[in-house]
Amino acid sequence: MDEWYAILRENRRPEAFHAGPARTVPQRHINQLKDTRQALLEGRPIEGMNLSKELIRFARSFFPEISLAVIERNQLEISNCMTDRQRDLERKDGYMTYMKLDKNGVITLYMSKIQ
């Protein structure tokens, strides 16, 4: 019985943690993460996220004075409109996808019948 209790005590004992080699993150990576986080909080475009020239051209065909920050913020809607527009032109069913920009800089997609 004593042997059995000894096994139980051994199993309940917490295991010792053996630390491996320390890993450090370069300060430039930490600074880049802080800059990215701050840009997201402020609503600024994040450096390094490139917009294609085709996407910028398409957005400016609707809204000539749209800024790059607004294009980047609405990148998904603009690219969806671009692909839907291509499909609309191929289908020729009388409907076309359009974009609407509100005063807060938010783009909304809608369908309209071609006259």
PDB file of N, CA, C and O in Angstrom, residues 5 27 92:
ATOM      1  N   TYR A   5       0.708   4.614  -2.551  1.00  0.00           N
ATOM      2  CA  TYR A   5       0.626   6.012  -2.141  1.00  0.00           C
ATOM      3  C   TYR A   5       1.810   6.822  -2.666  1.00  0.00           C
ATOM      4  O   TYR A   5       1.668   7.985  -3.044  1.00  0.00           O
ATOM      5  N   GLN A  27      14.068  44.706 -32.422  1.00  0.00           N
ATOM      6  CA  GLN A  27      13.333  45.928 -32.106  1.00  0.00           C
ATOM      7  C   GLN A  27      12.620  46.499 -33.332  1.00  0.00           C
ATOM      8  O   GLN A  27      11.538  47.058 -33.213  1.00  0.00           O
ATOM      9  N   LYS A  92     -24.866  40.602 -69.973  1.00  0.00           N
ATOM     10  CA  LYS A  92     -25.741  41.483 -70.752  1.00  0.00           C
ATOM     11  C   LYS A  92     -27.217  41.256 -70.427  1.00  0.00           C
ATOM     12  O   LYS A  92     -28.053  41.109 -71.305  1.00  0.00           O
TER      13      LYS A  92
END
